[in-house]
Amino acid sequence: AQSVTQPDIHITVSEGASLELRCNYSYGATPYLFWYVQSPGQGLQLLLKYFSGDTLVQGIKGFEAEFKRSQSSFNLRKPSVHWSDAAEYFCAVDPLNYGGSQGNLIFGKGTKLSVKP
Amino acid sequence: EAGVTQSPTHLIKTRGQQATLRCSPISGHTSVYWYQQALGLGLQFLLWYDEGEERNRGNFPPRFSGRQFPNYSSELNVNALELEDSALYLCASSLGGRQGVWTDTQYFGPGTRLTVL
């Protein structure tokens, strides 16, 4: 079955430390890939996206993600975390069924990030 | 540039009633999407509208319906409310068919929190 897996439900890092959030997907073809962030009680903000081309994607707020086809992964990274990064992070996939988008993003369950001072 | 807006922010209904949620897309966007974010179930795709037409529908019962108006704003209606309909309902918009784009980034609004008592 098509799915998006974020294996870490909750991660705690110290301010200034590096961060990597994992995302794996299971689809036949390469889908379109996204990372969104959600602060408590808020909507989703797009951090970055991958459609094609360079597999290392730069996003807002100093985040980057790397698409690895062989591992079906799209992990999110940040070299130095700030207290304001505490939020929930969602990996999403547009599976491109039937060769095109059907509008239905498939989301992982999310990873909640806590930042220690 | 104004983002996606949703109203109301909060909505409290009782079981069996109907709820109407509204969404205004980013200016220039013609596609509107609806998602449900329920506790324990994660983010699930509900509906996709483009150019006034329903383009795709998620795995939800028919009492979830909606429409898109000529100005591209959208309405989500939930009939015969059940307790498990309590959730954050997120609307997103993107460029769509009018712009010749059928696969594009979805930008999300702040959501409407629906509580069913």
Coordinates of N, CA and C in Angstrom, one line a residue:
Chain A
A1 N 0.8 -1.2 0.0 CA 0.0 0.0 0.0 C 0.9 1.2 0.0
Q2 N 0.4 2.3 -0.6 CA 1.1 3.5 -0.7 C 1.1 4.1 0.7
S3 N 2.3 4.6 1.2 CA 2.4 5.1 2.5 C 3.6 6.1 2.6
V4 N 3.5 6.9 3.7 CA 4.6 7.8 4.0 C 4.9 7.5 5.5
T5 N 6.1 7.3 5.8 CA 6.5 6.9 7.2 C 7.5 7.9 7.8
Q6 N 7.1 8.4 8.9 CA 8.0 9.2 9.7 C 8.3 8.4 11.0
P7 N 9.4 7.8 11.1 CA 9.6 6.8 12.2 C 9.7 7.4 13.6
D8 N 10.1 8.7 13.6 CA 10.2 9.3 14.9 C 9.0 10.2 15.3
I9 N 8.3 9.8 16.4 CA 7.1 10.5 16.8 C 7.5 11.8 17.4
H10 N 8.6 11.7 18.3 CA 9.0 12.9 19.1 C 10.5 12.9 19.1
I11 N 11.1 14.1 18.9 CA 12.6 14.2 19.0 C 12.9 15.5 19.8
T12 N 13.8 15.4 20.7 CA 14.3 16.5 21.5 C 15.8 16.8 21.2
V13 N 16.1 18.0 20.8 CA 17.5 18.4 20.6 C 17.8 19.6 21.3
S14 N 19.0 19.9 21.6 CA 19.5 21.1 22.3 C 19.6 22.2 21.3
E15 N 19.3 23.4 21.7 CA 19.5 24.6 20.8 C 20.9 24.6 20.3
G16 N 21.1 24.8 19.0 CA 22.4 24.9 18.4 C 22.9 23.6 17.9
A17 N 22.2 22.5 18.3 CA 22.6 21.2 17.8 C 22.0 21.0 16.4
S18 N 22.5 20.0 15.7 CA 22.0 19.7 14.3 C 20.8 18.8 14.4
L19 N 20.0 18.8 13.3 CA 18.8 18.0 13.3 C 18.6 17.3 12.1
E20 N 18.1 16.0 12.2 CA 17.7 15.3 11.0 C 16.4 14.6 11.3
L21 N 15.4 14.9 10.5 CA 14.1 14.2 10.6 C 13.9 13.3 9.4
R22 N 13.5 12.0 9.7 CA 13.5 11.0 8.7 C 12.1 10.9 8.0
C23 N 12.1 10.6 6.7 CA 10.9 10.4 6.0 C 11.1 9.3 4.9
N24 N 10.3 8.3 4.9 CA 10.4 7.2 3.9 C 9.0 7.1 3.2
Y25 N 9.0 6.8 2.0 CA 7.8 6.6 1.3 C 7.8 5.3 0.5
S26 N 6.6 4.8 0.2 CA 6.6 3.6 -0.6 C 5.6 3.8 -1.7
Y27 N 6.2 4.1 -2.9 CA 5.4 4.3 -4.1 C 6.2 3.7 -5.3
G28 N 5.5 3.4 -6.4 CA 6.2 2.7 -7.5 C 7.2 3.7 -8.2
A29 N 6.7 4.9 -8.4 CA 7.5 5.9 -9.2 C 7.9 7.0 -8.2
T30 N 8.8 7.8 -8.7 CA 9.2 9.0 -7.8 C 8.1 10.0 -7.7
P31 N 7.6 10.2 -6.5 CA 6.5 11.1 -6.3 C 7.1 12.5 -6.2
Y32 N 6.2 13.5 -6.0 CA 6.6 14.8 -5.6 C 6.7 14.8 -4.0
L33 N 7.7 15.5 -3.5 CA 7.9 15.4 -2.0 C 7.9 16.8 -1.4
F34 N 7.4 16.8 -0.2 CA 7.3 18.1 0.5 C 7.6 17.9 2.0
W35 N 8.0 19.0 2.6 CA 8.1 19.1 4.1 C 7.3 20.3 4.5
Y36 N 6.4 20.1 5.5 CA 5.6 21.2 6.0 C 5.9 21.2 7.5
V37 N 5.7 22.4 8.1 CA 5.8 22.6 9.6 C 4.5 23.2 10.1
Q38 N 4.1 22.7 11.3 CA 2.9 23.2 11.9 C 3.2 23.5 13.4
S39 N 2.9 24.8 13.7 CA 3.0 25.2 15.1 C 1.6 24.9 15.8
P40 N 1.6 24.8 17.1 CA 0.4 24.4 17.8 C -0.8 25.2 17.4
G41 N -1.9 24.6 17.0 CA -3.1 25.3 16.6 C -3.1 26.1 15.3
Q42 N -2.1 25.9 14.6 CA -1.9 26.6 13.3 C -2.0 25.7 12.1
G43 N -2.0 26.4 10.9 CA -2.0 25.6 9.7 C -0.6 25.1 9.4
L44 N -0.4 24.6 8.1 CA 0.8 24.1 7.7 C 1.6 25.2 6.9
Q45 N 2.9 25.3 7.2 CA 3.7 26.2 6.4 C 4.7 25.3 5.6
L46 N 4.8 25.6 4.3 CA 5.7 24.9 3.4 C 7.2 25.2 3.8
L47 N 8.0 24.2 4.0 CA 9.4 24.4 4.2 C 10.2 24.3 2.9
L48 N 9.9 23.2 2.2 CA 10.6 22.9 0.9 C 9.9 21.9 0.2
K49 N 10.3 21.7 -1.1 CA 9.7 20.7 -2.0 C 10.7 20.2 -3.0
Y50 N 10.4 18.9 -3.4 CA 11.2 18.3 -4.5 C 10.3 17.8 -5.6
F51 N 10.6 18.3 -6.8 CA 9.8 17.8 -8.0 C 10.7 17.0 -8.9
S52 N 11.9 17.5 -9.1 CA 12.9 16.9 -10.0 C 14.2 17.6 -9.9
G53 N 15.2 17.1 -10.5 CA 16.5 17.8 -10.6 C 17.4 17.5 -9.4
D54 N 18.1 18.5 -9.0 CA 19.1 18.4 -7.9 C 18.4 17.8 -6.7
T55 N 19.0 16.7 -6.2 CA 18.4 16.0 -5.1 C 18.6 16.6 -3.7
L56 N 19.4 17.6 -3.6 CA 19.5 18.4 -2.4 C 18.8 19.7 -2.5
V57 N 17.8 19.9 -1.7 CA 16.8 21.0 -1.9 C 17.0 21.9 -0.7
Q58 N 17.1 23.2 -1.0 CA 17.1 24.2 0.1 C 15.8 24.8 0.3
G59 N 15.5 25.0 1.6 CA 14.2 25.6 1.9 C 14.3 26.8 2.8
I60 N 13.2 27.2 3.4 CA 13.2 28.4 4.2 C 13.7 28.0 5.6
K61 N 14.0 29.1 6.4 CA 14.5 28.9 7.8 C 15.7 28.1 8.0
G62 N 16.5 28.0 6.9 CA 17.8 27.2 7.0 C 17.6 25.7 6.9
F63 N 16.5 25.2 6.5 CA 16.3 23.8 6.3 C 16.7 23.3 4.9
E64 N 17.1 22.1 4.8 CA 17.4 21.5 3.6 C 16.9 20.0 3.7
A65 N 16.7 19.4 2.5 CA 16.3 18.0 2.5 C 17.0 17.3 1.3
E66 N 17.3 16.0 1.4 CA 17.9 15.3 0.4 C 17.1 14.1 0.0
F67 N 16.8 14.1 -1.3 CA 16.0 12.9 -1.9 C 17.0 11.8 -2.3
K68 N 16.8 10.6 -1.8 CA 17.6 9.5 -2.1 C 16.6 8.4 -2.7
R69 N 16.7 8.3 -4.0 CA 15.8 7.4 -4.7 C 16.0 5.9 -4.2
S70 N 17.3 5.5 -4.1 CA 17.6 4.1 -3.7 C 17.1 3.8 -2.3
Q71 N 16.9 4.7 -1.5 CA 16.4 4.5 -0.1 C 14.9 4.9 0.0
S72 N 14.3 5.5 -1.0 CA 13.0 6.0 -1.0 C 12.8 6.9 0.3
S73 N 13.8 7.8 0.4 CA 13.8 8.7 1.6 C 13.9 10.2 1.1
F74 N 13.5 11.0 2.0 CA 13.5 12.5 1.8 C 13.7 13.1 3.2
N75 N 14.9 13.0 3.8 CA 15.1 13.4 5.1 C 15.4 14.9 5.2
L76 N 14.9 15.5 6.3 CA 15.0 17.0 6.5 C 16.1 17.2 7.4
R77 N 16.9 18.3 7.2 CA 18.1 18.6 8.0 C 18.2 20.0 8.3
K78 N 18.8 20.3 9.4 CA 19.1 21.7 9.8 C 20.4 21.7 10.6
P79 N 21.4 22.5 10.2 CA 22.7 22.4 10.9 C 22.7 22.9 12.4
S80 N 21.9 23.9 12.7 CA 21.8 24.4 14.0 C 20.4 24.8 14.3
V81 N 19.8 24.2 15.3 CA 18.4 24.4 15.6 C 18.2 25.6 16.6
H82 N 17.2 26.3 16.3 CA 16.8 27.5 17.2 C 15.6 27.1 18.0
W83 N 15.4 27.8 19.1 CA 14.2 27.4 20.0 C 12.9 27.6 19.2
S84 N 12.9 28.5 18.2 CA 11.7 28.8 17.5 C 11.4 27.7 16.5
D85 N 12.3 26.7 16.3 CA 12.0 25.6 15.4 C 11.1 24.6 16.1
A86 N 10.9 24.7 17.4 CA 10.0 23.7 18.1 C 8.6 23.7 17.4
A87 N 8.2 22.6 16.9 CA 6.9 22.5 16.2 C 6.7 21.1 15.7
E88 N 5.7 20.8 15.0 CA 5.5 19.5 14.4 C 5.8 19.5 12.9
Y89 N 6.5 18.6 12.4 CA 7.0 18.5 11.1 C 6.4 17.4 10.3
F90 N 5.8 17.7 9.1 CA 5.1 16.7 8.3 C 5.8 16.5 7.0
C91 N 6.1 15.3 6.7 CA 6.5 14.9 5.3 C 5.3 14.6 4.5
A92 N 5.3 15.0 3.3 CA 4.1 14.8 2.4 C 4.5 14.4 1.0
V93 N 3.7 13.6 0.4 CA 4.0 13.0 -0.9 C 2.8 13.2 -1.8
D94 N 3.0 13.7 -3.0 CA 2.0 13.6 -4.1 C 2.3 12.4 -4.9
P95 N 1.5 11.4 -4.8 CA 1.9 10.1 -5.4 C 1.8 10.1 -7.0
L96 N 1.2 11.1 -7.6 CA 1.2 11.2 -9.0 C 0.6 10.0 -9.6
N97 N -0.5 9.5 -9.1 CA -1.2 8.4 -9.7 C -1.6 8.7 -11.1
Y98 N -1.6 7.7 -11.9 CA -2.1 7.8 -13.3 C -1.3 8.9 -14.0
G99 N 0.0 9.1 -13.6 CA 0.9 10.0 -14.3 C 0.7 11.4 -14.0
G100 N -0.2 11.8 -13.2 CA -0.4 13.2 -12.8 C -1.0 13.3 -11.4
S101 N -1.0 14.6 -11.0 CA -1.4 14.8 -9.6 C -3.0 14.6 -9.6
Q102 N -3.4 14.0 -8.5 CA -4.8 13.9 -8.2 C -5.2 14.8 -7.1
G103 N -4.3 15.7 -6.7 CA -4.5 16.7 -5.7 C -4.4 16.1 -4.2
N104 N -4.2 14.8 -4.1 CA -4.3 14.3 -2.8 C -2.9 14.0 -2.2
L105 N -2.4 15.0 -1.4 CA -1.2 14.8 -0.7 C -1.4 13.7 0.4
I106 N -0.4 12.8 0.5 CA -0.4 11.8 1.5 C 0.6 12.2 2.6
F107 N 0.2 12.4 3.8 CA 1.0 12.9 4.8 C 1.5 11.8 5.8
G108 N 2.8 11.9 6.3 CA 3.2 11.1 7.4 C 2.5 11.5 8.6
K109 N 2.7 10.8 9.7 CA 2.1 11.1 11.0 C 2.7 12.2 11.7
G110 N 3.8 12.7 11.2 CA 4.4 13.9 11.9 C 5.5 13.5 12.9
T111 N 6.4 14.4 13.0 CA 7.5 14.3 14.1 C 7.4 15.6 14.9
K112 N 7.2 15.5 16.2 CA 7.2 16.6 17.1 C 8.6 16.9 17.5
L113 N 9.0 18.2 17.3 CA 10.4 18.6 17.7 C 10.3 19.5 18.9
S114 N 11.0 19.1 20.0 CA 11.2 19.9 21.1 C 12.6 20.4 21.2
V115 N 12.9 21.6 21.6 CA 14.2 22.2 21.6 C 14.5 22.5 23.1
K116 N 15.6 22.0 23.6 CA 16.1 22.3 24.9 C 17.0 23.5 24.9
P117 N 16.9 24.4 25.9 CA 17.7 25.6 25.9 C 19.2 25.2 26.3
Chain B
E1 N 1.4 39.8 0.1 CA 0.3 39.0 -0.5 C -0.4 38.2 0.5
A2 N -1.8 38.3 0.5 CA -2.5 37.5 1.5 C -2.5 36.0 1.2
G3 N -2.4 35.3 2.3 CA -2.4 33.8 2.1 C -3.8 33.3 2.1
V4 N -3.9 32.0 2.3 CA -5.2 31.3 2.3 C -5.9 31.7 3.6
T5 N -7.2 32.1 3.5 CA -7.9 32.4 4.7 C -9.1 31.5 4.8
Q6 N -9.4 31.2 6.1 CA -10.5 30.3 6.4 C -11.4 30.9 7.5
S7 N -12.7 30.6 7.4 CA -13.6 31.1 8.5 C -14.7 30.0 8.7
P8 N -15.2 29.9 9.9 CA -14.7 30.6 11.1 C -13.4 30.0 11.6
T9 N -12.8 30.6 12.7 CA -11.7 30.0 13.3 C -12.1 28.7 14.1
H10 N -13.2 28.9 14.8 CA -13.7 27.8 15.6 C -15.2 27.7 15.4
L11 N -15.7 26.4 15.5 CA -17.1 26.2 15.2 C -17.5 25.1 16.1
I12 N -18.5 25.3 16.9 CA -19.0 24.3 17.8 C -20.5 23.9 17.4
K13 N -20.7 22.6 17.2 CA -22.0 22.1 16.8 C -22.3 20.9 17.6
T14 N -23.6 20.6 17.5 CA -24.0 19.3 18.2 C -24.3 18.2 17.2
R15 N -24.2 17.0 17.7 CA -24.4 15.9 16.8 C -25.7 16.0 16.0
G16 N -25.6 15.7 14.7 CA -26.8 15.7 13.9 C -26.9 17.0 13.1
Q17 N -26.3 18.1 13.6 CA -26.4 19.4 12.9 C -25.5 19.4 11.6
Q18 N -25.6 20.5 10.9 CA -24.7 20.7 9.7 C -23.7 21.8 10.0
A19 N -22.5 21.6 9.4 CA -21.5 22.6 9.6 C -21.1 23.1 8.2
T20 N -20.8 24.4 8.1 CA -20.3 25.0 6.9 C -19.0 25.7 7.1
L21 N -18.0 25.4 6.4 CA -16.7 26.0 6.6 C -16.3 26.7 5.3
R22 N -15.6 27.8 5.4 CA -15.3 28.6 4.2 C -13.8 28.8 4.0
C23 N -13.4 29.0 2.7 CA -12.0 29.1 2.4 C -11.9 30.1 1.2
S24 N -10.9 31.0 1.4 CA -10.6 31.9 0.2 C -9.1 31.6 -0.1
P25 N -8.9 31.3 -1.4 CA -7.5 30.9 -1.8 C -6.7 32.1 -2.0
I26 N -5.4 31.8 -2.2 CA -4.4 32.9 -2.5 C -4.9 33.5 -3.9
S27 N -4.7 34.8 -4.0 CA -5.1 35.5 -5.3 C -4.3 34.9 -6.4
G28 N -5.1 34.5 -7.5 CA -4.5 33.9 -8.6 C -4.5 32.4 -8.6
H29 N -4.8 31.8 -7.5 CA -4.9 30.3 -7.4 C -6.4 29.9 -7.8
T30 N -6.5 28.8 -8.5 CA -7.8 28.4 -8.9 C -8.1 27.0 -8.3
S31 N -7.2 26.3 -7.8 CA -7.4 25.0 -7.1 C -7.5 25.2 -5.6
V32 N -8.5 24.5 -5.1 CA -8.7 24.5 -3.6 C -8.8 23.0 -3.1
Y33 N -8.2 22.8 -2.0 CA -8.2 21.4 -1.4 C -8.7 21.5 0.0
W34 N -9.3 20.4 0.5 CA -9.7 20.3 1.9 C -9.1 19.1 2.5
Y35 N -8.6 19.2 3.7 CA -8.0 18.1 4.5 C -8.6 18.1 5.9
Q36 N -8.7 16.9 6.4 CA -9.2 16.8 7.8 C -7.9 16.4 8.7
Q37 N -7.7 17.0 9.8 CA -6.7 16.6 10.7 C -7.3 16.3 12.1
A38 N -7.6 15.0 12.2 CA -8.3 14.5 13.4 C -7.2 13.9 14.3
L39 N -7.5 14.0 15.6 CA -6.5 13.4 16.6 C -6.4 11.9 16.4
G40 N -5.2 11.5 16.3 CA -4.9 10.1 16.1 C -5.0 9.6 14.7
L41 N -5.6 10.4 13.8 CA -5.8 9.9 12.4 C -4.9 10.7 11.4
G42 N -4.3 11.7 11.9 CA -3.4 12.5 11.0 C -4.1 13.3 10.0
L43 N -3.4 13.7 9.0 CA -3.9 14.6 7.9 C -4.5 13.7 6.8
Q44 N -5.7 13.9 6.5 CA -6.4 13.1 5.4 C -7.0 14.0 4.4
F45 N -6.8 13.7 3.1 CA -7.3 14.4 2.0 C -8.8 14.2 1.9
L46 N -9.5 15.3 1.7 CA -11.0 15.3 1.6 C -11.5 15.5 0.2
L47 N -11.1 16.7 -0.4 CA -11.7 17.1 -1.6 C -10.7 18.0 -2.4
W48 N -10.8 18.0 -3.7 CA -10.1 18.9 -4.5 C -11.1 19.5 -5.5
Y49 N -11.1 20.9 -5.6 CA -11.9 21.6 -6.6 C -11.0 22.4 -7.5
D50 N -11.3 22.5 -8.7 CA -10.6 23.3 -9.7 C -11.6 23.8 -10.7
E51 N -11.6 25.1 -11.0 CA -12.5 25.7 -11.9 C -14.0 25.3 -11.7
G52 N -14.3 25.3 -10.4 CA -15.7 25.0 -10.0 C -16.1 23.5 -10.1
E53 N -15.2 22.7 -10.5 CA -15.5 21.2 -10.6 C -14.8 20.4 -9.5
E54 N -15.5 19.4 -9.0 CA -14.8 18.5 -8.1 C -13.9 17.6 -8.9
R55 N -12.6 17.6 -8.6 CA -11.6 16.8 -9.4 C -11.3 15.5 -8.7
N56 N -11.3 15.5 -7.4 CA -11.0 14.2 -6.7 C -11.6 14.3 -5.3
R57 N -11.8 13.1 -4.8 CA -12.4 13.0 -3.5 C -11.7 11.9 -2.7
G58 N -11.5 12.2 -1.4 CA -10.9 11.2 -0.5 C -11.9 10.2 0.0
N59 N -11.4 9.3 0.8 CA -12.3 8.2 1.4 C -13.1 8.7 2.5
F60 N -14.1 9.6 2.2 CA -15.0 10.1 3.2 C -16.4 9.9 2.8
P61 N -17.4 9.8 3.7 CA -18.8 9.5 3.3 C -19.4 10.7 2.6
P62 N -20.5 10.5 1.9 CA -21.1 11.6 1.1 C -21.6 12.8 1.9
R63 N -21.7 12.6 3.2 CA -22.2 13.7 4.0 C -21.1 14.8 4.1
F64 N -19.9 14.5 3.6 CA -18.9 15.6 3.4 C -19.0 16.0 2.0
S65 N -19.4 17.3 1.8 CA -19.5 17.8 0.4 C -19.0 19.2 0.4
G66 N -18.9 19.7 -0.8 CA -18.4 21.1 -0.9 C -18.8 21.7 -2.3
R67 N -18.3 22.9 -2.5 CA -18.4 23.5 -3.8 C -17.4 24.6 -3.9
Q68 N -17.2 25.0 -5.1 CA -16.3 26.1 -5.4 C -17.0 27.1 -6.2
F69 N -16.9 28.4 -5.8 CA -17.6 29.5 -6.4 C -16.8 30.1 -7.6
P70 N -17.5 30.9 -8.4 CA -16.8 31.5 -9.5 C -15.6 32.4 -9.1
N71 N -15.5 32.9 -7.9 CA -14.3 33.6 -7.5 C -13.3 32.7 -6.9
Y72 N -13.5 31.4 -7.0 CA -12.6 30.3 -6.6 C -12.6 30.1 -5.1
S73 N -13.3 30.8 -4.3 CA -13.5 30.5 -2.9 C -14.3 29.2 -2.8
S74 N -14.2 28.6 -1.7 CA -14.8 27.3 -1.5 C -15.5 27.1 -0.2
E75 N -16.4 26.2 -0.2 CA -17.2 25.9 1.0 C -17.2 24.4 1.2
L76 N -17.0 24.0 2.5 CA -17.1 22.6 2.9 C -18.3 22.4 3.8
N77 N -19.1 21.5 3.4 CA -20.3 21.2 4.2 C -20.2 19.8 4.8
V78 N -20.5 19.7 6.1 CA -20.6 18.4 6.7 C -22.0 18.3 7.3
N79 N -22.7 17.3 6.8 CA -24.1 17.1 7.2 C -24.1 16.0 8.3
A80 N -25.2 16.0 9.0 CA -25.4 14.9 10.0 C -24.2 14.7 10.9
L81 N -23.7 15.7 11.5 CA -22.4 15.7 12.2 C -22.4 14.5 13.2
E82 N -21.2 13.9 13.3 CA -20.9 12.9 14.3 C -19.8 13.3 15.2
L83 N -19.7 12.7 16.3 CA -18.7 13.1 17.3 C -17.3 13.0 16.7
E84 N -17.0 12.0 15.8 CA -15.7 11.8 15.3 C -15.4 12.8 14.2
D85 N -16.3 13.7 13.8 CA -16.0 14.7 12.9 C -15.2 15.9 13.5
S86 N -15.1 15.8 14.8 CA -14.4 16.9 15.5 C -12.9 16.8 15.0
A87 N -12.4 17.9 14.5 CA -11.1 17.9 13.9 C -10.7 19.3 13.5
L88 N -9.5 19.5 13.1 CA -9.1 20.7 12.4 C -9.2 20.5 10.9
Y89 N -9.9 21.4 10.3 CA -10.2 21.3 8.8 C -9.3 22.3 8.1
L90 N -8.4 21.8 7.3 CA -7.4 22.7 6.6 C -7.8 22.8 5.2
C91 N -7.7 24.0 4.7 CA -7.9 24.3 3.3 C -6.6 24.7 2.7
A92 N -6.3 24.3 1.5 CA -5.1 24.7 0.8 C -5.5 25.2 -0.6
S93 N -4.6 26.0 -1.2 CA -4.8 26.4 -2.6 C -3.5 26.2 -3.4
S94 N -3.7 26.2 -4.7 CA -2.5 26.1 -5.6 C -2.9 26.7 -7.0
L95 N -2.0 26.9 -7.8 CA -2.3 27.1 -9.2 C -3.0 25.9 -9.8
G96 N -3.8 26.1 -10.8 CA -4.6 25.0 -11.3 C -4.7 25.0 -12.8
G97 N -5.8 24.4 -13.3 CA -5.9 24.2 -14.7 C -5.9 25.4 -15.5
R98 N -6.5 26.5 -15.0 CA -6.5 27.8 -15.8 C -5.1 28.3 -16.1
Q99 N -4.2 28.0 -15.2 CA -2.8 28.4 -15.4 C -2.0 27.3 -16.1
G100 N -2.7 26.2 -16.6 CA -2.1 25.1 -17.2 C -1.2 24.3 -16.3
V101 N -1.5 24.4 -15.0 CA -0.7 23.7 -14.0 C -1.6 22.6 -13.3
W102 N -1.2 21.4 -13.4 CA -2.0 20.3 -12.8 C -1.3 19.7 -11.6
T103 N 0.0 20.1 -11.4 CA 0.7 19.6 -10.3 C 1.5 20.7 -9.7
D104 N 1.1 21.2 -8.6 CA 1.7 22.3 -8.0 C 1.7 22.3 -6.5
T105 N 2.4 23.2 -5.9 CA 2.5 23.2 -4.4 C 1.2 23.7 -3.8
Q106 N 0.8 23.0 -2.8 CA -0.4 23.4 -2.0 C 0.1 24.3 -0.8
Y107 N -0.6 25.4 -0.7 CA -0.3 26.4 0.4 C -1.6 26.3 1.3
F108 N -1.3 26.2 2.6 CA -2.4 25.9 3.5 C -2.8 27.2 4.3
G109 N -4.1 27.2 4.7 CA -4.6 28.2 5.6 C -4.5 27.8 7.0
P110 N -5.0 28.6 7.9 CA -4.8 28.4 9.4 C -5.8 27.3 9.9
G111 N -6.8 27.0 9.2 CA -7.7 25.9 9.6 C -8.9 26.4 10.4
T112 N -9.9 25.6 10.4 CA -11.1 25.8 11.2 C -11.2 24.6 12.2
R113 N -11.3 24.9 13.4 CA -11.4 23.9 14.5 C -12.9 23.6 14.7
L114 N -13.3 22.4 14.3 CA -14.7 22.0 14.4 C -14.9 21.1 15.6
T115 N -15.7 21.4 16.6 CA -16.0 20.6 17.7 C -17.4 20.2 17.7
V116 N -17.7 18.9 17.8 CA -19.0 18.3 17.7 C -19.3 17.7 19.1
L117 N -20.4 18.3 19.7 CA -20.7 17.9 21.1 C -21.9 16.9 21.1

